[in-house]
């Protein structure tokens, strides 16, 4: 450290050791965030140890940091929160966690449980993550356009501590060779990409398909970034599965109809909308417990009618609805009950028209019936052929809107008074061929 500092400064003044009270003051700010500091008699010995560690020699500094981190862990206010922390050891060092994915893994493990102080599950999720952040056990956070945390990492020393704490039975593919999959608690494969690519070979896929149905207690399954072309029927036996991810699976063309019977399934992630655009698709009416569904393609077949979204009362996050030209009336659009879904923060409405006569009026009625909850932060409307926008495009019904994108609205003649949306920071207006006026900007 001294050598590095000397490179950028000619006159180097060494920082003197802080007074004893200063060390303890700094530690209290980080170790007891939002909590009452324990009584003096309970922490006197701890204070002495901490100050001694901070005043130690340079070669002992790393060990001192580890001990301080251990103390920070010991004072985490919940045994479930401690389990959430230890779970970091399941991943490689320098791994970048996606916040939502990490929380879903905690949920799958049963670590997140409502209590008297925090009765709602969504509050428990946020509280646990924020506490680990405040206790300096997370770092390198990334934010989205709304300043919400999306990704984070752990320091190597924090990862080492989590590894020391984690007392779990790990799967060793070399010694177990798959014979005892029913007893596996965790499975990790840290292999070069060329070895991982072997999974995509036909024979390997069959072997995986045969075994996956035996993992009857599996709660989280991620098949993203693979070349899998069809899901094995054995997946439908995973009745405890809560989260299913198939992002970036460009060869996959459909989900299984029998998946509608998976009573524990809460989250479905896929960024290829045509998975839901097949003759055989999920009967979304049965999957009433789903909370995350990134895409829905409206159609006339069973399981694809727009009213199926109305049965999914706990939807959250982002939702894209395609094929809105198949919706005929305002009343039909209202069956989505989007007004009653406060946890959806981004909505995308997409039409695909042949520009038949009368579509202008129909689009206006449909968009009017797709009114969102006031919590909405991002709204995207593409290929809408109405001449005006509905009355709910105003500051009272979209008070929290941060981003608005209107694209391909080539028959629209009038845009509402967007200046009244006080939180609006990003606005895109593309392809307005007949626009005549924009409502007055109100300061």
CSV table of C-alpha atoms in Angstrom, one decimal, residues 355 383-386 407-412 430-435:
chain,number,residue,atom,x,y,z
A,355,UNK,CA,-54.2,-2.5,-40.9
A,383,UNK,CA,-47.7,-0.4,-33.4
A,384,UNK,CA,-50.8,1.0,-31.7
A,385,UNK,CA,-53.1,2.4,-34.5
A,386,UNK,CA,-55.5,4.4,-32.4
A,407,UNK,CA,-43.4,3.6,-31.2
A,408,UNK,CA,-45.1,2.9,-34.6
A,409,UNK,CA,-48.2,4.8,-33.6
A,410,UNK,CA,-48.5,6.1,-37.2
A,411,UNK,CA,-52.2,7.0,-37.1
A,412,UNK,CA,-52.1,8.9,-33.8
A,430,UNK,CA,-41.1,7.2,-32.9
A,431,UNK,CA,-43.0,6.8,-36.1
A,432,UNK,CA,-45.8,9.3,-35.5
A,433,UNK,CA,-46.8,10.0,-39.2
A,434,UNK,CA,-50.0,12.0,-38.6
A,435,UNK,CA,-49.3,13.7,-35.3
